[in-house]
Every structure is written in C-alpha cells, then in structure tokens.
C-alpha cells in the first residue's frame, strides 16, 4: 500500500518560536533520541520544526491508512534514523505497526516533509497561487472535500470518484501531495503546466523517485 | 471543593483563543467543539494549549490523557478529574 502524507512549515514564522524549545514542550512531543538530535544540532529550532514536520506527515499517512479518529500522541511516532545530505533529509519513522520513509527539504523559506513515494507528487504554492489552483479545480468540476475524520481528497463531481490528496497550510505556503495517475487525463492536460511537475530520479535516495519541488 | 464547569470552559476559551483560525466557530464554542476540525487550530499549537492548561489549572497531563485532548469536552473531563483527585 502506498501512503500519502505531507507537512509544511513556514520558516519565516517558525524561526522566532523559541518557546518551543522549553524542556516541558520537548518532552511532550519527542522521544529521547529525537530530543538529543534537536539539542545537539547547529540550529535547534530548525531541527525542532524539521522533526515536527516529519512526525506530522507520518501521522497524516497513518490516520488515512487506518481511517482512525484524530489523536494527539506525538511520542507514539518514533523517528528511528535521520540522514542529512546537504538540505535534504531521509528519515525512517514508525507509528504503531507502520514503518515509513519520510523525505524533508529545507530551504530559506520553508521546511517540507512528505512520505517518500513512487506514485505521489508534491507541489508547493503560495497562498494566493493556491486559491487560483482551487478555482481551476472548481472550473473543471473537481472539489477538495474532507471525510468525517478530517481526511482530504479530490472529488470528481462528474463521476463521483475520489482521489487521495494531502494538504498542509502554514503561513504563506500551501503544499499538496497527490497521485497524478488517479486524476483524470482531461484535467492533467489542461493543468499540466500549472500543477504537475515531472518526477526526477534522485540519486541521493535511489530507492525512490522524488518529485521536484518548485514554485511557479 | 467542586469547580464550576462553566468556569473551566471560560478559562479554556481564553487559553485557546490566540491559536484559533475560525473565529465564527470560536464564538459558538461549546463542549462539542473540536480544536482542529472546528476551530482550525494548527496541530503544532496543540502542545501550547496543553502546556497552558497545565499552568492555568496547576495540573500535570500524562501522555495517555493528552492523546484525547482534541476537543473542549475531552479537555474538560481531564481537567475535572485532575482537580478532583
């Protein structure tokens, strides 16, 4: 089963939130290995948000896969390994019986984590670009809908088919992860330049194809 | 000494306020209100709310209890049981 989940952090907001590094806060969110990674890094705050986004994208994938009601138990998500190559990170994470590989990209604007996948693509919008994108979806008779447990998907109103979609919004950014093979070819062609970016094989993580992340 | 339920809810309301993104739902806040689904609170702020609750009521919330603290009603129950013990 392919899993989908993503999380974006707007670094321009996150970079001033030093209260997150209080020991009481760290102990509620992270396990010993994770706290060690944060406190021993060159930028503890950046590491805090990186680890948080890894956990959040893992949680989203798990919640969707198990169709679970929302829970808040960040310590049940365990980051087992963490490999940084330049500003890219590959981490292996477990939540209950799931093991996932999460990729993270760090730029001067954002920290973005997503479940490594061969079939899901990622796209990062600025908020105003995202509203244009949503308008285009609506024009094509698609809608972004949420289940009772809060899990989003793209609904094709013509044939009532649902495609999984993971959305994350923070500050000036909205990131989506989506399966391009599920969305109809009609919308693919129409919006090709707009929403779809080609997969780029990534030599650093050769087991996976990593989509290119870009703004327009 | 029993603590008034409405008093706890009023305190909770002022704790969550800075993190709320859906002000309309916030005006209607009741025991059924969910922090993320209804108030559109960013999940990264749940821990801030929990730490504020601990400070405001002078209680310590365990991981197992924190797991359920996603609504006003669930938080109320946990706070009440902590204050009673």
PDB file of C-alpha atoms in Angstrom:
ATOM      1  CA  UNK A   1       0.000   0.000   0.000  1.00  0.00           C
ATOM      2  CA  UNK A   2       1.308   3.458  -0.920  1.00  0.00           C
ATOM      3  CA  UNK A   3       0.902   6.014   1.813  1.00  0.00           C
ATOM      4  CA  UNK A   4       0.347   9.749   1.453  1.00  0.00           C
ATOM      5  CA  UNK A   5       1.055  12.495   3.951  1.00  0.00           C
ATOM      6  CA  UNK A   6       2.839  15.855   3.984  1.00  0.00           C
ATOM      7  CA  UNK A   7       3.551  18.835   6.214  1.00  0.00           C
ATOM      8  CA  UNK A   8       4.942  22.284   5.504  1.00  0.00           C
ATOM      9  CA  UNK A   9       6.381  24.764   7.977  1.00  0.00           C
ATOM     10  CA  UNK A  10       6.682  28.448   7.059  1.00  0.00           C
ATOM     11  CA  UNK A  11      10.166  29.175   8.351  1.00  0.00           C
ATOM     12  CA  UNK A  12       9.549  32.938   8.429  1.00  0.00           C
ATOM     13  CA  UNK A  13       7.031  32.334  11.222  1.00  0.00           C
ATOM     14  CA  UNK A  14       8.633  29.287  12.841  1.00  0.00           C
ATOM     15  CA  UNK A  15      12.090  30.824  13.220  1.00  0.00           C
ATOM     16  CA  UNK A  16      11.038  33.089  16.058  1.00  0.00           C
ATOM     17  CA  UNK A  17       9.157  30.497  18.145  1.00  0.00           C
ATOM     18  CA  UNK A  18      11.862  29.815  20.683  1.00  0.00           C
ATOM     19  CA  UNK A  19       9.308  28.882  23.353  1.00  0.00           C
ATOM     20  CA  UNK A  20       9.005  25.543  21.539  1.00  0.00           C
ATOM     21  CA  UNK A  21      12.425  24.593  22.886  1.00  0.00           C
ATOM     22  CA  UNK A  22      11.331  24.654  26.531  1.00  0.00           C
ATOM     23  CA  UNK A  23      12.145  21.240  28.071  1.00  0.00           C
ATOM     24  CA  UNK A  24       8.494  20.696  29.061  1.00  0.00           C
ATOM     25  CA  UNK A  25       7.436  21.226  25.467  1.00  0.00           C
ATOM     26  CA  UNK A  26      10.135  18.955  24.029  1.00  0.00           C
ATOM     27  CA  UNK A  27       9.252  16.203  26.495  1.00  0.00           C
ATOM     28  CA  UNK A  28       5.602  16.208  25.447  1.00  0.00           C
ATOM     29  CA  UNK A  29       6.429  15.853  21.754  1.00  0.00           C
ATOM     30  CA  UNK A  30       9.656  13.939  21.375  1.00  0.00           C
ATOM     31  CA  UNK A  31      11.448  10.781  22.478  1.00  0.00           C
ATOM     32  CA  UNK A  32      14.952  10.809  23.950  1.00  0.00           C
ATOM     33  CA  UNK A  33      16.735  10.168  20.617  1.00  0.00           C
ATOM     34  CA  UNK A  34      14.777  12.989  18.993  1.00  0.00           C
ATOM     35  CA  UNK A  35      15.428  15.489  21.807  1.00  0.00           C
ATOM     36  CA  UNK A  36      19.102  14.651  21.504  1.00  0.00           C
ATOM     37  CA  UNK A  37      19.027  15.364  17.750  1.00  0.00           C
ATOM     38  CA  UNK A  38      17.379  18.734  18.386  1.00  0.00           C
ATOM     39  CA  UNK A  39      19.595  19.926  21.213  1.00  0.00           C
ATOM     40  CA  UNK A  40      22.851  18.804  19.607  1.00  0.00           C
ATOM     41  CA  UNK A  41      22.149  20.338  16.194  1.00  0.00           C
ATOM     42  CA  UNK A  42      23.587  23.626  14.930  1.00  0.00           C
ATOM     43  CA  UNK A  43      20.114  25.112  14.822  1.00  0.00           C
ATOM     44  CA  UNK A  44      17.907  23.523  17.490  1.00  0.00           C
ATOM     45  CA  UNK A  45      14.828  25.470  16.395  1.00  0.00           C
ATOM     46  CA  UNK A  46      15.183  24.407  12.760  1.00  0.00           C
ATOM     47  CA  UNK A  47      15.679  20.830  13.923  1.00  0.00           C
ATOM     48  CA  UNK A  48      12.616  21.092  16.163  1.00  0.00           C
ATOM     49  CA  UNK A  49      10.425  22.069  13.208  1.00  0.00           C
ATOM     50  CA  UNK A  50      12.067  19.519  10.919  1.00  0.00           C
ATOM     51  CA  UNK A  51      11.325  16.695  13.347  1.00  0.00           C
ATOM     52  CA  UNK A  52       7.837  18.024  13.961  1.00  0.00           C
ATOM     53  CA  UNK A  53       7.055  18.085  10.218  1.00  0.00           C
ATOM     54  CA  UNK A  54       8.396  14.518   9.887  1.00  0.00           C
ATOM     55  CA  UNK A  55       6.042  13.397  12.661  1.00  0.00           C
ATOM     56  CA  UNK A  56       3.090  15.313  11.284  1.00  0.00           C
ATOM     57  CA  UNK A  57       3.418  13.844   7.776  1.00  0.00           C
ATOM     58  CA  UNK A  58       3.798  10.367   9.289  1.00  0.00           C
ATOM     59  CA  UNK A  59       0.681  10.872  11.398  1.00  0.00           C
ATOM     60  CA  UNK A  60      -1.359  12.010   8.397  1.00  0.00           C
ATOM     61  CA  UNK A  61      -0.350   8.920   6.398  1.00  0.00           C
ATOM     62  CA  UNK A  62      -1.162   6.615   9.318  1.00  0.00           C
ATOM     63  CA  UNK A  63      -4.508   8.278  10.059  1.00  0.00           C
ATOM     64  CA  UNK A  64      -5.597   7.937   6.433  1.00  0.00           C
ATOM     65  CA  UNK A  65      -4.372   4.347   6.063  1.00  0.00           C
ATOM     66  CA  UNK A  66      -6.148   3.191   9.227  1.00  0.00           C
ATOM     67  CA  UNK A  67      -9.100   5.585   8.940  1.00  0.00           C
ATOM     68  CA  UNK A  68      -8.559   6.447  12.609  1.00  0.00           C
ATOM     69  CA  UNK A  69     -10.242   9.174  14.585  1.00  0.00           C
ATOM     70  CA  UNK A  70      -7.793  12.021  15.296  1.00  0.00           C
ATOM     71  CA  UNK A  71      -5.437  11.506  18.256  1.00  0.00           C
ATOM     72  CA  UNK A  72      -2.685  13.677  19.689  1.00  0.00           C
ATOM     73  CA  UNK A  73       0.186  11.436  20.670  1.00  0.00           C
ATOM     74  CA  UNK A  74       3.383  12.664  19.002  1.00  0.00           C
ATOM     75  CA  UNK A  75       5.595  10.387  21.119  1.00  0.00           C
ATOM     76  CA  UNK A  76       3.950   7.309  19.607  1.00  0.00           C
ATOM     77  CA  UNK A  77       5.621   8.406  16.356  1.00  0.00           C
ATOM     78  CA  UNK A  78       9.243   7.342  16.581  1.00  0.00           C
ATOM     79  CA  UNK A  79      11.996   8.693  14.377  1.00  0.00           C
ATOM     80  CA  UNK A  80      14.447   5.792  14.177  1.00  0.00           C
ATOM     81  CA  UNK A  81      17.072   7.197  11.855  1.00  0.00           C
ATOM     82  CA  UNK A  82      17.820  10.570  10.385  1.00  0.00           C
ATOM     83  CA  UNK A  83      20.222  11.112   7.467  1.00  0.00           C
ATOM     84  CA  UNK A  84      21.013  14.595   6.284  1.00  0.00           C
ATOM     85  CA  UNK A  85      22.639  15.237   2.914  1.00  0.00           C
ATOM     86  CA  UNK A  86      23.005  18.970   2.368  1.00  0.00           C
ATOM     87  CA  UNK A  87      19.500  20.347   2.911  1.00  0.00           C
ATOM     88  CA  UNK A  88      17.743  17.041   2.197  1.00  0.00           C
ATOM     89  CA  UNK A  89      16.856  14.579   4.894  1.00  0.00           C
ATOM     90  CA  UNK A  90      15.721  10.977   4.700  1.00  0.00           C
ATOM     91  CA  UNK A  91      14.354   9.564   7.918  1.00  0.00           C
ATOM     92  CA  UNK A  92      12.822   6.257   8.864  1.00  0.00           C
ATOM     93  CA  UNK A  93       9.847   6.574  11.149  1.00  0.00           C
ATOM     94  CA  UNK A  94       7.473   4.158  12.847  1.00  0.00           C
ATOM     95  CA  UNK A  95       3.943   4.689  14.115  1.00  0.00           C
ATOM     96  CA  UNK A  96       2.154   1.739  15.698  1.00  0.00           C
ATOM     97  CA  UNK A  97       2.731  -1.069  13.173  1.00  0.00           C
ATOM     98  CA  UNK A  98       3.686   1.187  10.253  1.00  0.00           C
ATOM     99  CA  UNK A  99       7.225   1.891   9.056  1.00  0.00           C
ATOM    100  CA  UNK A 100       7.654   4.823   6.708  1.00  0.00           C
ATOM    101  CA  UNK A 101      10.408   6.693   4.935  1.00  0.00           C
ATOM    102  CA  UNK A 102       9.974  10.459   5.100  1.00  0.00           C
ATOM    103  CA  UNK A 103      11.827  12.957   2.955  1.00  0.00           C
ATOM    104  CA  UNK A 104      12.386  16.540   4.069  1.00  0.00           C
ATOM    105  CA  UNK A 105      13.541  19.558   2.106  1.00  0.00           C
ATOM    106  CA  UNK A 106      14.812  22.627   3.884  1.00  0.00           C
ATOM    107  CA  UNK A 107      15.020  25.986   2.133  1.00  0.00           C
ATOM    108  CA  UNK A 108      15.367  29.524   3.434  1.00  0.00           C
ATOM    109  CA  UNK A 109      11.550  29.842   3.142  1.00  0.00           C
ATOM    110  CA  UNK A 110      10.151  26.548   4.356  1.00  0.00           C
ATOM    111  CA  UNK A 111      10.663  23.078   5.760  1.00  0.00           C
ATOM    112  CA  UNK A 112       8.707  20.479   3.816  1.00  0.00           C
ATOM    113  CA  UNK A 113       8.278  16.807   4.736  1.00  0.00           C
ATOM    114  CA  UNK A 114       6.398  14.121   2.857  1.00  0.00           C
ATOM    115  CA  UNK A 115       6.097  10.360   2.736  1.00  0.00           C
ATOM    116  CA  UNK A 116       8.591   9.032   0.179  1.00  0.00           C
ATOM    117  CA  UNK A 117       6.590   7.535  -2.636  1.00  0.00           C
ATOM    118  CA  UNK A 118       6.873   6.371  -6.217  1.00  0.00           C
ATOM    119  CA  UNK A 119       3.378   7.491  -7.139  1.00  0.00           C
ATOM    120  CA  UNK A 120       2.711  10.698  -5.254  1.00  0.00           C
ATOM    121  CA  UNK A 121       3.877  14.122  -6.415  1.00  0.00           C
ATOM    122  CA  UNK A 122       4.291  17.258  -4.381  1.00  0.00           C
ATOM    123  CA  UNK A 123       3.585  20.870  -5.158  1.00  0.00           C
ATOM    124  CA  UNK A 124       4.173  23.930  -3.041  1.00  0.00           C
ATOM    125  CA  UNK A 125       2.055  27.027  -3.607  1.00  0.00           C
ATOM    126  CA  UNK A 126       1.986  30.423  -2.058  1.00  0.00           C
ATOM    127  CA  UNK A 127      -1.450  31.082  -0.563  1.00  0.00           C
ATOM    128  CA  UNK A 128      -2.651  33.287  -3.449  1.00  0.00           C
ATOM    129  CA  UNK A 129      -1.462  30.760  -6.033  1.00  0.00           C
ATOM    130  CA  UNK A 130      -3.327  28.042  -4.180  1.00  0.00           C
ATOM    131  CA  UNK A 131      -6.616  29.926  -4.452  1.00  0.00           C
ATOM    132  CA  UNK A 132      -6.059  30.203  -8.210  1.00  0.00           C
ATOM    133  CA  UNK A 133      -5.385  26.459  -8.310  1.00  0.00           C
ATOM    134  CA  UNK A 134      -8.571  25.741  -6.329  1.00  0.00           C
ATOM    135  CA  UNK A 135     -10.553  27.972  -8.693  1.00  0.00           C
ATOM    136  CA  UNK A 136      -9.248  25.989 -11.653  1.00  0.00           C
ATOM    137  CA  UNK A 137     -10.183  22.711  -9.979  1.00  0.00           C
ATOM    138  CA  UNK A 138     -13.708  24.021  -9.423  1.00  0.00           C
ATOM    139  CA  UNK A 139     -13.967  25.145 -13.044  1.00  0.00           C
ATOM    140  CA  UNK A 140     -13.162  21.568 -14.026  1.00  0.00           C
ATOM    141  CA  UNK A 141     -15.874  20.294 -11.670  1.00  0.00           C
ATOM    142  CA  UNK A 142     -13.465  18.977  -9.039  1.00  0.00           C
ATOM    143  CA  UNK A 143     -13.689  19.804  -5.367  1.00  0.00           C
ATOM    144  CA  UNK A 144     -11.457  19.279  -2.379  1.00  0.00           C
ATOM    145  CA  UNK A 145     -13.552  17.510   0.266  1.00  0.00           C
ATOM    146  CA  UNK A 146     -12.901  16.217   3.782  1.00  0.00           C
ATOM    147  CA  UNK A 147     -14.104  12.996   5.425  1.00  0.00           C
ATOM    148  CA  UNK A 148     -15.746  12.939   8.879  1.00  0.00           C
ATOM    149  CA  UNK A 149     -12.327  12.279  10.390  1.00  0.00           C
ATOM    150  CA  UNK A 150     -10.915  15.316   8.554  1.00  0.00           C
ATOM    151  CA  UNK A 151      -9.026  13.469   5.782  1.00  0.00           C
ATOM    152  CA  UNK A 152      -8.984  15.405   2.478  1.00  0.00           C
ATOM    153  CA  UNK A 153      -9.416  14.108  -1.060  1.00  0.00           C
ATOM    154  CA  UNK A 154     -10.185  15.433  -4.532  1.00  0.00           C
ATOM    155  CA  UNK A 155     -13.702  14.638  -5.657  1.00  0.00           C
ATOM    156  CA  UNK A 156     -14.521  14.427  -9.344  1.00  0.00           C
ATOM    157  CA  UNK A 157     -18.109  15.670  -9.298  1.00  0.00           C
ATOM    158  CA  UNK A 158     -18.809  14.180 -12.739  1.00  0.00           C
ATOM    159  CA  UNK A 159     -18.093  10.558 -11.925  1.00  0.00           C
ATOM    160  CA  UNK A 160     -18.050  10.845  -8.074  1.00  0.00           C
ATOM    161  CA  UNK A 161     -14.563   9.344  -7.919  1.00  0.00           C
ATOM    162  CA  UNK A 162     -12.268  10.338  -5.086  1.00  0.00           C
ATOM    163  CA  UNK A 163      -8.503  10.683  -5.300  1.00  0.00           C
ATOM    164  CA  UNK A 164      -6.382  10.894  -2.154  1.00  0.00           C
ATOM    165  CA  UNK A 165      -4.763  14.248  -1.507  1.00  0.00           C
ATOM    166  CA  UNK A 166      -2.736  15.508   1.412  1.00  0.00           C
ATOM    167  CA  UNK A 167      -2.788  19.243   2.155  1.00  0.00           C
ATOM    168  CA  UNK A 168      -0.694  21.283   4.529  1.00  0.00           C
ATOM    169  CA  UNK A 169      -1.040  25.001   5.134  1.00  0.00           C
ATOM    170  CA  UNK A 170       1.272  27.161   7.215  1.00  0.00           C
ATOM    171  CA  UNK A 171       1.722  30.920   6.917  1.00  0.00           C
ATOM    172  CA  UNK A 172       2.245  31.888   3.293  1.00  0.00           C
ATOM    173  CA  UNK A 173       2.553  28.319   1.966  1.00  0.00           C
ATOM    174  CA  UNK A 174       0.152  25.557   0.972  1.00  0.00           C
ATOM    175  CA  UNK A 175       1.667  22.200  -0.001  1.00  0.00           C
ATOM    176  CA  UNK A 176      -0.206  19.335  -1.594  1.00  0.00           C
ATOM    177  CA  UNK A 177       0.769  15.730  -2.236  1.00  0.00           C
ATOM    178  CA  UNK A 178      -1.305  13.966  -4.849  1.00  0.00           C
ATOM    179  CA  UNK A 179      -1.372  10.954  -7.140  1.00  0.00           C
ATOM    180  CA  UNK A 180      -1.147  12.058 -10.725  1.00  0.00           C
ATOM    181  CA  UNK A 181      -2.298   8.748 -12.137  1.00  0.00           C
ATOM    182  CA  UNK A 182      -5.664   8.958 -10.363  1.00  0.00           C
ATOM    183  CA  UNK A 183      -6.622  12.417 -11.559  1.00  0.00           C
ATOM    184  CA  UNK A 184      -8.249  12.269 -14.985  1.00  0.00           C
ATOM    185  CA  UNK A 185      -6.254  12.935 -18.097  1.00  0.00           C
ATOM    186  CA  UNK A 186      -8.518  15.818 -19.041  1.00  0.00           C
ATOM    187  CA  UNK A 187      -7.501  17.834 -16.030  1.00  0.00           C
ATOM    188  CA  UNK A 188      -3.936  16.625 -16.397  1.00  0.00           C
ATOM    189  CA  UNK A 189      -3.670  18.085 -19.876  1.00  0.00           C
ATOM    190  CA  UNK A 190      -5.464  21.287 -19.062  1.00  0.00           C
ATOM    191  CA  UNK A 191      -3.463  21.981 -15.947  1.00  0.00           C
ATOM    192  CA  UNK A 192      -0.252  20.327 -16.932  1.00  0.00           C
ATOM    193  CA  UNK A 193       1.922  23.384 -16.736  1.00  0.00           C
ATOM    194  CA  UNK A 194       0.121  24.629 -13.708  1.00  0.00           C
ATOM    195  CA  UNK A 195       0.100  21.781 -11.239  1.00  0.00           C
ATOM    196  CA  UNK A 196       2.152  18.880 -12.425  1.00  0.00           C
ATOM    197  CA  UNK A 197       5.875  18.713 -12.139  1.00  0.00           C
ATOM    198  CA  UNK A 198       7.883  15.810 -13.557  1.00  0.00           C
ATOM    199  CA  UNK A 199       9.407  13.174 -11.350  1.00  0.00           C
ATOM    200  CA  UNK A 200      13.127  13.488 -11.048  1.00  0.00           C
ATOM    201  CA  UNK A 201      15.068  10.420 -10.082  1.00  0.00           C
ATOM    202  CA  UNK A 202      17.084  11.411  -7.083  1.00  0.00           C
ATOM    203  CA  UNK A 203      20.492   9.906  -6.799  1.00  0.00           C
ATOM    204  CA  UNK A 204      20.724  10.560  -3.092  1.00  0.00           C
ATOM    205  CA  UNK A 205      17.683   8.420  -2.328  1.00  0.00           C
ATOM    206  CA  UNK A 206      17.923   5.946  -5.172  1.00  0.00           C
ATOM    207  CA  UNK A 207      15.114   3.678  -3.960  1.00  0.00           C
ATOM    208  CA  UNK A 208      12.588   6.392  -4.527  1.00  0.00           C
ATOM    209  CA  UNK A 209      11.635   8.870  -7.166  1.00  0.00           C
ATOM    210  CA  UNK A 210      11.498  12.274  -5.644  1.00  0.00           C
ATOM    211  CA  UNK A 211       9.335  14.925  -7.275  1.00  0.00           C
ATOM    212  CA  UNK A 212      10.857  18.285  -7.937  1.00  0.00           C
ATOM    213  CA  UNK A 213       9.534  20.993  -5.678  1.00  0.00           C
ATOM    214  CA  UNK A 214       9.092  24.384  -7.172  1.00  0.00           C
ATOM    215  CA  UNK A 215       7.029  27.483  -7.066  1.00  0.00           C
ATOM    216  CA  UNK A 216       5.735  28.845 -10.339  1.00  0.00           C
TER     217      UNK A 216
ATOM    218  CA  UNK B   1     -14.413  21.834  46.684  1.00  0.00           C
ATOM    219  CA  UNK B   2     -16.098  21.406  43.337  1.00  0.00           C
ATOM    220  CA  UNK B   3     -15.003  23.602  40.457  1.00  0.00           C
ATOM    221  CA  UNK B   4     -17.651  25.098  38.265  1.00  0.00           C
ATOM    222  CA  UNK B   5     -17.780  23.573  34.800  1.00  0.00           C
ATOM    223  CA  UNK B   6     -18.585  26.878  33.127  1.00  0.00           C
ATOM    224  CA  UNK B   7     -15.640  28.415  34.897  1.00  0.00           C
ATOM    225  CA  UNK B   8     -13.314  25.769  33.403  1.00  0.00           C
ATOM    226  CA  UNK B   9     -14.789  26.275  29.932  1.00  0.00           C
ATOM    227  CA  UNK B  10     -14.352  30.046  30.214  1.00  0.00           C
ATOM    228  CA  UNK B  11     -10.682  29.562  31.156  1.00  0.00           C
ATOM    229  CA  UNK B  12     -10.219  27.060  28.304  1.00  0.00           C
ATOM    230  CA  UNK B  13     -11.755  29.546  25.917  1.00  0.00           C
ATOM    231  CA  UNK B  14      -9.231  32.207  26.794  1.00  0.00           C
ATOM    232  CA  UNK B  15      -6.369  29.669  26.541  1.00  0.00           C
ATOM    233  CA  UNK B  16      -7.257  28.532  23.008  1.00  0.00           C
ATOM    234  CA  UNK B  17      -8.148  31.985  21.694  1.00  0.00           C
ATOM    235  CA  UNK B  18      -4.665  33.000  20.442  1.00  0.00           C
ATOM    236  CA  UNK B  19      -4.462  29.849  18.289  1.00  0.00           C
ATOM    237  CA  UNK B  20      -7.946  29.953  16.731  1.00  0.00           C
ATOM    238  CA  UNK B  21      -8.266  30.454  12.961  1.00  0.00           C
ATOM    239  CA  UNK B  22     -12.043  30.059  12.725  1.00  0.00           C
ATOM    240  CA  UNK B  23     -13.486  32.890  14.806  1.00  0.00           C
ATOM    241  CA  UNK B  24     -17.075  32.070  13.880  1.00  0.00           C
ATOM    242  CA  UNK B  25     -16.820  28.616  15.495  1.00  0.00           C
ATOM    243  CA  UNK B  26     -14.960  30.173  18.408  1.00  0.00           C
ATOM    244  CA  UNK B  27     -17.938  32.436  19.174  1.00  0.00           C
ATOM    245  CA  UNK B  28     -20.119  29.296  19.329  1.00  0.00           C
ATOM    246  CA  UNK B  29     -17.623  27.337  21.470  1.00  0.00           C
ATOM    247  CA  UNK B  30     -19.226  24.525  23.493  1.00  0.00           C
ATOM    248  CA  UNK B  31     -18.335  21.073  24.867  1.00  0.00           C
ATOM    249  CA  UNK B  32     -18.629  19.534  21.410  1.00  0.00           C
ATOM    250  CA  UNK B  33     -16.177  21.946  19.783  1.00  0.00           C
ATOM    251  CA  UNK B  34     -13.084  20.258  18.341  1.00  0.00           C
ATOM    252  CA  UNK B  35      -9.808  22.203  18.321  1.00  0.00           C
ATOM    253  CA  UNK B  36      -8.554  21.249  14.859  1.00  0.00           C
ATOM    254  CA  UNK B  37     -11.748  20.398  12.977  1.00  0.00           C
ATOM    255  CA  UNK B  38     -13.934  23.266  14.230  1.00  0.00           C
ATOM    256  CA  UNK B  39     -11.545  25.985  15.420  1.00  0.00           C
ATOM    257  CA  UNK B  40      -8.994  25.284  12.669  1.00  0.00           C
ATOM    258  CA  UNK B  41      -6.163  25.334  15.192  1.00  0.00           C
ATOM    259  CA  UNK B  42      -2.800  24.288  13.739  1.00  0.00           C
ATOM    260  CA  UNK B  43      -1.797  20.903  15.204  1.00  0.00           C
ATOM    261  CA  UNK B  44       1.603  22.369  16.088  1.00  0.00           C
ATOM    262  CA  UNK B  45      -0.230  24.583  18.617  1.00  0.00           C
ATOM    263  CA  UNK B  46      -1.927  21.717  20.498  1.00  0.00           C
ATOM    264  CA  UNK B  47       1.114  21.342  22.713  1.00  0.00           C
ATOM    265  CA  UNK B  48       0.995  25.070  23.565  1.00  0.00           C
ATOM    266  CA  UNK B  49      -2.630  24.682  24.620  1.00  0.00           C
ATOM    267  CA  UNK B  50      -1.804  21.655  26.776  1.00  0.00           C
ATOM    268  CA  UNK B  51       1.099  23.434  28.487  1.00  0.00           C
ATOM    269  CA  UNK B  52      -1.120  26.485  29.095  1.00  0.00           C
ATOM    270  CA  UNK B  53      -3.812  24.229  30.596  1.00  0.00           C
ATOM    271  CA  UNK B  54      -1.219  22.660  32.910  1.00  0.00           C
ATOM    272  CA  UNK B  55      -0.107  26.096  34.096  1.00  0.00           C
ATOM    273  CA  UNK B  56      -3.572  27.622  34.416  1.00  0.00           C
ATOM    274  CA  UNK B  57      -5.005  24.747  36.494  1.00  0.00           C
ATOM    275  CA  UNK B  58      -1.725  23.714  38.125  1.00  0.00           C
ATOM    276  CA  UNK B  59      -2.047  20.113  36.934  1.00  0.00           C
ATOM    277  CA  UNK B  60       0.208  17.692  35.001  1.00  0.00           C
ATOM    278  CA  UNK B  61      -1.248  15.925  31.996  1.00  0.00           C
ATOM    279  CA  UNK B  62       0.109  12.495  31.084  1.00  0.00           C
ATOM    280  CA  UNK B  63       0.690  11.314  27.522  1.00  0.00           C
ATOM    281  CA  UNK B  64      -2.239   8.918  27.627  1.00  0.00           C
ATOM    282  CA  UNK B  65      -4.578  11.758  28.598  1.00  0.00           C
ATOM    283  CA  UNK B  66      -3.073  14.220  26.143  1.00  0.00           C
ATOM    284  CA  UNK B  67      -3.921  11.828  23.303  1.00  0.00           C
ATOM    285  CA  UNK B  68      -7.621  12.625  23.744  1.00  0.00           C
ATOM    286  CA  UNK B  69      -7.352  16.369  24.308  1.00  0.00           C
ATOM    287  CA  UNK B  70      -8.690  17.365  20.915  1.00  0.00           C
ATOM    288  CA  UNK B  71     -11.999  18.867  21.982  1.00  0.00           C
ATOM    289  CA  UNK B  72     -13.391  21.180  24.646  1.00  0.00           C
ATOM    290  CA  UNK B  73     -15.421  18.313  26.147  1.00  0.00           C
ATOM    291  CA  UNK B  74     -12.475  15.899  26.379  1.00  0.00           C
ATOM    292  CA  UNK B  75     -10.253  18.596  27.903  1.00  0.00           C
ATOM    293  CA  UNK B  76     -12.964  19.492  30.408  1.00  0.00           C
ATOM    294  CA  UNK B  77     -13.228  15.859  31.562  1.00  0.00           C
ATOM    295  CA  UNK B  78      -9.471  15.550  32.051  1.00  0.00           C
ATOM    296  CA  UNK B  79      -9.218  18.865  33.920  1.00  0.00           C
ATOM    297  CA  UNK B  80     -12.192  17.983  36.152  1.00  0.00           C
ATOM    298  CA  UNK B  81     -10.763  14.580  37.050  1.00  0.00           C
ATOM    299  CA  UNK B  82      -7.346  16.096  37.817  1.00  0.00           C
ATOM    300  CA  UNK B  83      -8.855  18.802  40.025  1.00  0.00           C
ATOM    301  CA  UNK B  84     -10.975  16.245  41.887  1.00  0.00           C
ATOM    302  CA  UNK B  85      -8.034  13.951  42.706  1.00  0.00           C
TER     303      UNK B  85
END
